[in-house]
Short mmCIF file of C-alpha atoms and ligand atoms in Angstrom, two decimals:
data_model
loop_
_atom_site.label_atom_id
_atom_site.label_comp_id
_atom_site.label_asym_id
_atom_site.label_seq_id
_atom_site.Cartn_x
_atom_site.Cartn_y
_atom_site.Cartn_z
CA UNK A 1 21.54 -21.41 3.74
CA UNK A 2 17.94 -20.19 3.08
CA UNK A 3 16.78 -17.69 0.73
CA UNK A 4 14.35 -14.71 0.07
CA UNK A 5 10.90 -16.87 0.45
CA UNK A 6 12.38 -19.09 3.54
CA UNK A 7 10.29 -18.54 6.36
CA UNK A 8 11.58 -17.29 9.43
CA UNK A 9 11.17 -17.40 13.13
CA UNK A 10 11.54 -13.87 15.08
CA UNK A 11 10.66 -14.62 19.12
CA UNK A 12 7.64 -17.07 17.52
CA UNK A 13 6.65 -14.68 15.36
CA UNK A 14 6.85 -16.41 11.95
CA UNK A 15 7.37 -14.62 8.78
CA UNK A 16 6.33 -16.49 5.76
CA UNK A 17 9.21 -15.15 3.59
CA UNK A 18 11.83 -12.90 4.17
CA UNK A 19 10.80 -9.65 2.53
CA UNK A 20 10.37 -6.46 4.65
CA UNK A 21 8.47 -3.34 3.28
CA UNK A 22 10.89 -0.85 5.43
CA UNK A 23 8.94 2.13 7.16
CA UNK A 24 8.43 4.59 4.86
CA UNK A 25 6.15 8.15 5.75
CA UNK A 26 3.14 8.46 3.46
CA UNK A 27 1.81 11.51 4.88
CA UNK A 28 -1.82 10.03 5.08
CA UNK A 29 -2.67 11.12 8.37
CA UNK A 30 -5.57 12.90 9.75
CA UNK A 31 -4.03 16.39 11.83
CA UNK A 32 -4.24 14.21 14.47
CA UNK A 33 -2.27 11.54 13.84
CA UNK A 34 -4.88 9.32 12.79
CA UNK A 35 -5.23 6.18 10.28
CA UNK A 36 -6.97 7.11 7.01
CA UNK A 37 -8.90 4.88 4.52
CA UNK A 38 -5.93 6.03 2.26
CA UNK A 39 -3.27 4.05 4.58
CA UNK A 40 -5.39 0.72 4.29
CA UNK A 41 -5.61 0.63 1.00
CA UNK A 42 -2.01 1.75 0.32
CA UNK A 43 -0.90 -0.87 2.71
CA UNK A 44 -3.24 -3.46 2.16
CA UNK A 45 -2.27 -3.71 -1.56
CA UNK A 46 1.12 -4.22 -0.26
CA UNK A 47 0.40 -7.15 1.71
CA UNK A 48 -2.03 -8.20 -0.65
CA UNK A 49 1.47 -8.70 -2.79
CA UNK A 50 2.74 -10.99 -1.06
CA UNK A 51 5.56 -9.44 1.51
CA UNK A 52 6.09 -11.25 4.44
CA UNK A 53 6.39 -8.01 6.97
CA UNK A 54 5.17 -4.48 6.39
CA UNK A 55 6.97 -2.21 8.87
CA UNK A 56 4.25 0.73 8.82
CA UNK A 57 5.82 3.99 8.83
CA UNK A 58 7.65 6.47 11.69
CA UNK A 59 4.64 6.70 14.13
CA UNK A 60 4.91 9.97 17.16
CA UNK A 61 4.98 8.83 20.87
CA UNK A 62 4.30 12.12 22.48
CA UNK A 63 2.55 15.23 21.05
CA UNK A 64 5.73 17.17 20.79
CA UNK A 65 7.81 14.97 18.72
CA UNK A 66 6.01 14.94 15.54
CA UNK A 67 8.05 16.34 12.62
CA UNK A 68 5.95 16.56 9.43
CA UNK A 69 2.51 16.72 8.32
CA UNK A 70 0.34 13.85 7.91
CA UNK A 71 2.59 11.62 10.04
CA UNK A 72 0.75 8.85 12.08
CA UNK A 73 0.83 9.24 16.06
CA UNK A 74 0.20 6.68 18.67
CA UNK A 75 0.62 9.17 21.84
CA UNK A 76 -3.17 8.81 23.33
CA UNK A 77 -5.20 5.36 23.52
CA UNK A 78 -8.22 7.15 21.68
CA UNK A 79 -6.07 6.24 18.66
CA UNK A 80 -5.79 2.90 18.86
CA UNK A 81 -8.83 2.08 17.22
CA UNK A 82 -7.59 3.24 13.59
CA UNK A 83 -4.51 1.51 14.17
CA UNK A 84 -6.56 -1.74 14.55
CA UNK A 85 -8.28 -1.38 11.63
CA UNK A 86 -5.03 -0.76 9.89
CA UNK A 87 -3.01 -3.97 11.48
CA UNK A 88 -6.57 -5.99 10.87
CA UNK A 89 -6.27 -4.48 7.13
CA UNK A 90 -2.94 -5.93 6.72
CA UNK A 91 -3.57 -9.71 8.73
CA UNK A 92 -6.26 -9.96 6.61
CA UNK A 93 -4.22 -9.71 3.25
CA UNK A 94 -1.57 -12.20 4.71
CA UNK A 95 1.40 -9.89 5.85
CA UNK A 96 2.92 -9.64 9.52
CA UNK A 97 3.13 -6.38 11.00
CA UNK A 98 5.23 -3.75 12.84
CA UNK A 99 5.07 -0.39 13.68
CA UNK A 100 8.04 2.10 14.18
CA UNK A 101 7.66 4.56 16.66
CA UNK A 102 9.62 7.83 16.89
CA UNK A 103 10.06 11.11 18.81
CA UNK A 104 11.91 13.48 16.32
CA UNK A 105 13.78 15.77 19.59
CA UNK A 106 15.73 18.35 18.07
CA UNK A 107 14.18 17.87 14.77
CA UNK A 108 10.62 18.22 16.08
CA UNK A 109 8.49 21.01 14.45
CA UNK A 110 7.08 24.53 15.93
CA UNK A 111 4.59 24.51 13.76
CA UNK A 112 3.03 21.08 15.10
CA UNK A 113 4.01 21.35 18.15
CA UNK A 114 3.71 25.03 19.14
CA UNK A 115 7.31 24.38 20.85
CA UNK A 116 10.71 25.26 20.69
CA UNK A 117 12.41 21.59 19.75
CA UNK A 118 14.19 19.68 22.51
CA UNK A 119 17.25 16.75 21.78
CA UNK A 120 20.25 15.89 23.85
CA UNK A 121 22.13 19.15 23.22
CA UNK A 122 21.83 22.42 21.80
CA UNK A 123 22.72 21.33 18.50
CA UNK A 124 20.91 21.49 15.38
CA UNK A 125 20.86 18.35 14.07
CA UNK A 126 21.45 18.13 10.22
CA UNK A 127 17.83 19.48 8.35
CA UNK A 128 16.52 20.59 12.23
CA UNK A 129 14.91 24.18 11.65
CA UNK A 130 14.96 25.46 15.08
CA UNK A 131 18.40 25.70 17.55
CA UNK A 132 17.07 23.12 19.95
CA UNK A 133 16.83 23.25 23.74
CA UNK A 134 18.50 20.32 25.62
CA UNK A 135 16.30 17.68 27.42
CA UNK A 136 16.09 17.58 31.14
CA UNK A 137 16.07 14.23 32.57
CA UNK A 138 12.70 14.44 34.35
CA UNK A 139 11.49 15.22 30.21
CA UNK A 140 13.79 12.09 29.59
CA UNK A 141 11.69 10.02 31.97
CA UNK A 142 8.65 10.73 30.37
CA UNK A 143 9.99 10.00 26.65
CA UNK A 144 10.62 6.66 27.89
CA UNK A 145 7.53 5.90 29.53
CA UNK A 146 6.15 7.74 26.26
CA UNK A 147 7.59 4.79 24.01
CA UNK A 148 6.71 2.16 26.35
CA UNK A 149 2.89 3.07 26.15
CA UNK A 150 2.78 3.55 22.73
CA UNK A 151 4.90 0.17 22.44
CA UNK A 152 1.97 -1.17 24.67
CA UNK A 153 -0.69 0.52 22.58
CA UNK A 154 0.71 -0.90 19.56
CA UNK A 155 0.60 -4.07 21.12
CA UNK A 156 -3.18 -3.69 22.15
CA UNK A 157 -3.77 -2.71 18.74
CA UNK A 158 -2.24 -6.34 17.08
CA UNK A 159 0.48 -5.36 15.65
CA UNK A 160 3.07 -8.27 15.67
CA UNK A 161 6.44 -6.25 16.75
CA UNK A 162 7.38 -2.95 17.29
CA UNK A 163 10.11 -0.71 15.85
CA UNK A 164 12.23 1.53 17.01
CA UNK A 165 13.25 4.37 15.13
CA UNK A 166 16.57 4.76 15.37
CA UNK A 167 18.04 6.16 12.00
CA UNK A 168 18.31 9.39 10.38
CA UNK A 169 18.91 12.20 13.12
CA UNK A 170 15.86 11.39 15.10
CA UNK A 171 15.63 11.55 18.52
CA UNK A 172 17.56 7.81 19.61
CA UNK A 173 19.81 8.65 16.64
CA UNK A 174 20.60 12.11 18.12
CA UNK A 175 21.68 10.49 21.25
CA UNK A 176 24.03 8.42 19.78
CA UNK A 177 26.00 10.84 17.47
CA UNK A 178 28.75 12.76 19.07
CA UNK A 179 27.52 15.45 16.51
CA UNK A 180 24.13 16.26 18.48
CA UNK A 181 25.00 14.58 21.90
CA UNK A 182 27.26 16.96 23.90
CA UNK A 183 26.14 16.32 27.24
CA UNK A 184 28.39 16.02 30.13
CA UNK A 185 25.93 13.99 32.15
CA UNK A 186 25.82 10.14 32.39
CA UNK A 187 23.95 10.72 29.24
CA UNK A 188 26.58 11.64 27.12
CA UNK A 189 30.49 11.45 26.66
CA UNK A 190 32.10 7.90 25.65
CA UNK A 191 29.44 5.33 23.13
CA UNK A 192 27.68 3.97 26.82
CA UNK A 193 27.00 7.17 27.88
CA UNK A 194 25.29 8.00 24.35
CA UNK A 195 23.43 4.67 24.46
CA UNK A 196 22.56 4.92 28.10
CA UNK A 197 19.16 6.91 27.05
CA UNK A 198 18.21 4.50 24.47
CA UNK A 199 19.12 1.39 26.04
CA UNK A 200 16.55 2.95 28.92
CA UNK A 201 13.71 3.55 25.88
CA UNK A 202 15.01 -0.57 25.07
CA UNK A 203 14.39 -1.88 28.46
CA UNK A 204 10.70 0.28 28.89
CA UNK A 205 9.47 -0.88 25.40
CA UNK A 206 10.48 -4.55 25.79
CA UNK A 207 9.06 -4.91 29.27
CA UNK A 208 5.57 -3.14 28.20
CA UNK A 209 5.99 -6.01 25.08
CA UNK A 210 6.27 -8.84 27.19
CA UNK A 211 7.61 -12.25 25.94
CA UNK A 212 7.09 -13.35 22.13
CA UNK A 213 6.47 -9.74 20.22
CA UNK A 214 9.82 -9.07 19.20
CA UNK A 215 11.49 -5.77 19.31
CA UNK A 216 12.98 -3.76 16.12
CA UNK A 217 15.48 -1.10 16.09
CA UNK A 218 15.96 0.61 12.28
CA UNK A 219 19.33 1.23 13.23
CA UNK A 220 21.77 4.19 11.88
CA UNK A 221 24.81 2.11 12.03
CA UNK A 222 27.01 4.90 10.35
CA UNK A 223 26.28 8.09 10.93
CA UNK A 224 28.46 9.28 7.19
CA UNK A 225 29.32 13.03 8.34
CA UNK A 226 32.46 14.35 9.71
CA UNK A 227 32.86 13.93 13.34
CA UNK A 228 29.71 11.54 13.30
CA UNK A 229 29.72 8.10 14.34
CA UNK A 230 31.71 5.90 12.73
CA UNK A 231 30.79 2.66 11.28
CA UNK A 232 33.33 0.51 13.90
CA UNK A 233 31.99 2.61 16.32
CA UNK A 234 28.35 1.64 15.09
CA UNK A 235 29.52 -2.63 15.00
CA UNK A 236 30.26 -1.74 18.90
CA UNK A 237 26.84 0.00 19.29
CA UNK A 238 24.68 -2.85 18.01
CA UNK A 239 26.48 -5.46 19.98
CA UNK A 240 25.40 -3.29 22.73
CA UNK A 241 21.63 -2.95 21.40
CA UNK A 242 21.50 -6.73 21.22
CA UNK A 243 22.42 -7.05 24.65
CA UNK A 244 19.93 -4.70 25.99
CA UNK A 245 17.33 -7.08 24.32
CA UNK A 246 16.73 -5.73 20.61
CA UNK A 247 15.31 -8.61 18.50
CA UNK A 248 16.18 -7.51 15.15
CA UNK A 249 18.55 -4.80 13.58
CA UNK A 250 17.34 -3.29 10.20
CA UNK A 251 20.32 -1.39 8.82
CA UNK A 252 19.93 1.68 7.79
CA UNK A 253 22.47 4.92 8.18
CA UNK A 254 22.97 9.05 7.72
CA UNK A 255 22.37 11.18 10.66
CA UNK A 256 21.02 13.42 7.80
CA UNK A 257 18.54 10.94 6.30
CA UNK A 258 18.06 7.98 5.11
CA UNK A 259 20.22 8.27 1.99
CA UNK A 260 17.67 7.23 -0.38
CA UNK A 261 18.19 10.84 -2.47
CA UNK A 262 21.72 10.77 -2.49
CA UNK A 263 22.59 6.61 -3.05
CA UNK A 264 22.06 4.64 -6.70
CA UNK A 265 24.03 1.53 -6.22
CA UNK A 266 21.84 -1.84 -5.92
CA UNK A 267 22.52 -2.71 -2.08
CA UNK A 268 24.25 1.01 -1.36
CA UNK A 269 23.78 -0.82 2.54
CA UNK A 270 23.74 -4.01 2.17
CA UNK A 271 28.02 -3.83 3.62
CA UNK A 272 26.57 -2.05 6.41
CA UNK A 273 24.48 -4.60 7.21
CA UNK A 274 26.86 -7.68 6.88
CA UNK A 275 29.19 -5.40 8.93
CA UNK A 276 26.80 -5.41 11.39
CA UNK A 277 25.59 -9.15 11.34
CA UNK A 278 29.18 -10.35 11.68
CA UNK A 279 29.44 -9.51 15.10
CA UNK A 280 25.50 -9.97 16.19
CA UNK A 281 23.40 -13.46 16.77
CA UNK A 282 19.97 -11.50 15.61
CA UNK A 283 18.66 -11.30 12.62
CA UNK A 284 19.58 -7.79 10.33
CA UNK A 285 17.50 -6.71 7.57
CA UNK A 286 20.00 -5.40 4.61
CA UNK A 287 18.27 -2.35 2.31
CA UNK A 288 19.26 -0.04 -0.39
CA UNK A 289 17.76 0.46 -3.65
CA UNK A 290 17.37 -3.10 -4.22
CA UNK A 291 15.27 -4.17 -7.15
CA UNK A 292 16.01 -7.54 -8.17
CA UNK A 293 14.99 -11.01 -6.44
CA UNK A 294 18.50 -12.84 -7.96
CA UNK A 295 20.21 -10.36 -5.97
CA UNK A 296 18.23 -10.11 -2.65
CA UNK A 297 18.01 -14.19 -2.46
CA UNK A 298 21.67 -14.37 -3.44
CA UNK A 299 22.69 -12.29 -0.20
CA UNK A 300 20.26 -14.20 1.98
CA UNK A 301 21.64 -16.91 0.96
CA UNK A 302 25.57 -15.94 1.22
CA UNK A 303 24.59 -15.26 5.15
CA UNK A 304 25.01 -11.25 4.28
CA UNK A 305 21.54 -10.64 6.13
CA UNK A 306 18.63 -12.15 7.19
CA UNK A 307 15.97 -10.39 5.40
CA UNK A 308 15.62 -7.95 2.56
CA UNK A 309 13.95 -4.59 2.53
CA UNK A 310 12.49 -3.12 -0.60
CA UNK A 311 11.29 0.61 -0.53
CA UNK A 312 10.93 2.16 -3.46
CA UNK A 313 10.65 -1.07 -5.21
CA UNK A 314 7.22 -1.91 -3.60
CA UNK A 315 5.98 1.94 -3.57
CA UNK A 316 5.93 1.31 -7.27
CA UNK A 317 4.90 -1.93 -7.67
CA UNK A 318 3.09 -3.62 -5.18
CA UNK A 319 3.13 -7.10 -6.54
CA UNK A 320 7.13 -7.15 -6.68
CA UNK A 321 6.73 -10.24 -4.26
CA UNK A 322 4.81 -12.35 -6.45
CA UNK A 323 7.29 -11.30 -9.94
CA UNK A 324 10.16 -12.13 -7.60
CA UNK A 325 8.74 -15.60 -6.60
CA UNK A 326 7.77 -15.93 -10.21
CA UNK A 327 11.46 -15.17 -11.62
CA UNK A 328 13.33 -17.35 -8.77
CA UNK A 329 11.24 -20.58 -9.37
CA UNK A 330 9.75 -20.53 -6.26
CA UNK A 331 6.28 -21.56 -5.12
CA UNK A 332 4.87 -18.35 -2.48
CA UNK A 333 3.55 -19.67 0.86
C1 FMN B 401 8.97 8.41 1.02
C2 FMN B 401 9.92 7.76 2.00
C3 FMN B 401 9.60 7.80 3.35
C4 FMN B 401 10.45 7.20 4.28
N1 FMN B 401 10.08 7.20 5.59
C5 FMN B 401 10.82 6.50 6.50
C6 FMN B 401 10.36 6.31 7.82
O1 FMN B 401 9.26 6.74 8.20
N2 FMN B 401 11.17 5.64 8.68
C7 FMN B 401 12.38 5.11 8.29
O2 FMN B 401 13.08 4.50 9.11
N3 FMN B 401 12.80 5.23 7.01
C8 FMN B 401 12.06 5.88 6.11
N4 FMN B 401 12.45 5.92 4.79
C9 FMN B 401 13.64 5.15 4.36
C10 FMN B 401 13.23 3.77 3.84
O3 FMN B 401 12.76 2.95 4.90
C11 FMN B 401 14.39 3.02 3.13
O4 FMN B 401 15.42 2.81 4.06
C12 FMN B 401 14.93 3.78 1.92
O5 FMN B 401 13.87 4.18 1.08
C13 FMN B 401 15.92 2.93 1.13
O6 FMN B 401 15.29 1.80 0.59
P1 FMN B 401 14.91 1.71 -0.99
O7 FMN B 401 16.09 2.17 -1.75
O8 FMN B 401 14.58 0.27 -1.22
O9 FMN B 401 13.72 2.62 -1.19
C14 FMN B 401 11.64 6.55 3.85
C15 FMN B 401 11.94 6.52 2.49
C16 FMN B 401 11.09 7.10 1.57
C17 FMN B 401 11.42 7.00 0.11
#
């Protein structure tokens, strides 16, 4: 079995080891949505440390699903040109990249977007402010063609893959949880109803990638509230996501969030994940508060996932790569 600095092959895109920076909001962007100097040097040290893939942070398709301030957009093509300099930032220091895109729905923000929210259903999701609206399919349409052409701008930009954001009670996540989807049209009802709209986001995003720039999905695979979606309901769900042409599932869960306030344990996902991988043929990226190489190798290597995220990990310390590489008696590529 390989371990944490085995290279990998994703659709021909090759990783030189197997650790991820996961997404993670730095709040660096112009009001706009635009790159800063401070998001090239924050990532480029990153990359400069030797991680194989940086998957930059939750990135806004359309004008009316940003969320929080400073958060990146990719919803107009006058943007791409910051987001090159940013994927050029990171190439140059040696790291692939990706970028997750998002539309937060029912979680969106007045106060950016001068709207009342919209999600599947007039449910508040868990941390929403406002009592969304629910989405009419002609505003469906355009969400998906929304993701495919910021999937395409991403791809104009260099990035190596694209994300989808699919986690933590945002808008893909929404549809899936029987807690914020209550619609009684084909959208809704029974787990292929509540997949139907992103398996349609899926299928727009992979055809605007083409072949060999593989697709992400940060996957909520348990939803952990009451009446939420289950984990065995979430093993079904990413069977399904593989077959509607997702490349690679990174684990993570909460319909509330990502967990990261609330969890301690080294690997609080990591069961998830395996969970997950034992009924999948693509890769899954494991994550959860994981700090030390012996562990992450040792569960790439027991065939628990395929790669290893580290958040907080490389927020404090860039150069975790190299000390990891250093402690496991390995030689970095
Ligand atoms: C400051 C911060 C911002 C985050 N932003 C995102 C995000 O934009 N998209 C996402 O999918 N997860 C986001 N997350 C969750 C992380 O990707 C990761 O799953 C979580 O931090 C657990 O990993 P860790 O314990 O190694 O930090 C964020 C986490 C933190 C701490």
């Amino acid at each position: 079995m390989p371990g944490l600095f085995d290279t990998i092959d994703i659709n021909g895109v090759k990783l030189k080891n197997r650790l991820v920076m996961p997404p993670m909001a730095t709040k660096m962007a112009t009001e706009e949505g635009g790159v800063t100097d401070r998001h090239l040097r924050h990532y480029m040290a990153r990359a400069r440390g030797g991680v194989g893939l940086i998957i930059v942070e939750h990135t806004y398709v359309l004008k009316n699903g940003q969320m929080s301030a400073g958060q990146l957009g990719l919803y107009e093509d006058r943007l791409i040109d910051g987001v090159r300099r940013l994927v050029e930032a990171i190439h140059r220091e040696g790291a692939k990249a990706a970028m997750q895109l998002t539309h937060a729905g029912a979680k969106a923000a007045r106060e950016f977007t001068g709207e009342q929210p919209a999600g599947p259903s007039e449910v508040a999701p868990p941390k929403g402010k406002d009592l969304p609206r629910a989405l009419r399919v002609g505003e469906m349409q355009q969400i998906v063609k929304a993701f495919g052409e910021a999937a395409r701008r991403a791809m104009d930009a260099g990035f190596d893959a694209v994300e989808l954001h699919g986690a933590h009670g945002f808008l893909l996540c929404q549809f899936l949880s029987p807690l914020t989807n209550r619609r009684s049209d084909k959208f809704g009802g029974d787990l292929d109803g509540r997949l139907r709209f992103p398996t349609e986001v899926i299928k727009e995003v992979k055809r605007q990638l083409g072949e060999g720039s593989p697709l992400f999905y940060r996957f909520g695979a348990d939803d952990m509230v009451d009446g939420g979606m289950t984990r065995e309901e979430g093993r079904q769900a990413a069977q399904r996501l593989e077959h509607a042409g997702v490349d690679v599932i990174d684990i993570s869960g909460g319909l509330g969030g990502s967990g990261h306030e609330r969890f301690t344990e080294q690997g609080y996902y990591v069961s998830l994940a395996q969970g997950v991988k034992e009924v999948v043929k693509v890769p899954v990226i494991g994550v959860g508060n994981i700090t030390e190489p012996e562990y992450a190798d040792r569960i790439v290597r027991e065939g628990r996932v395929d790669l290893v995220a580290f958040g907080h990990k490389l927020l404090s310390d860039p150069d975790f790569p190299k000390e990891a590489a250093r402690k496991l008696g390995v030689e970095m590529g």
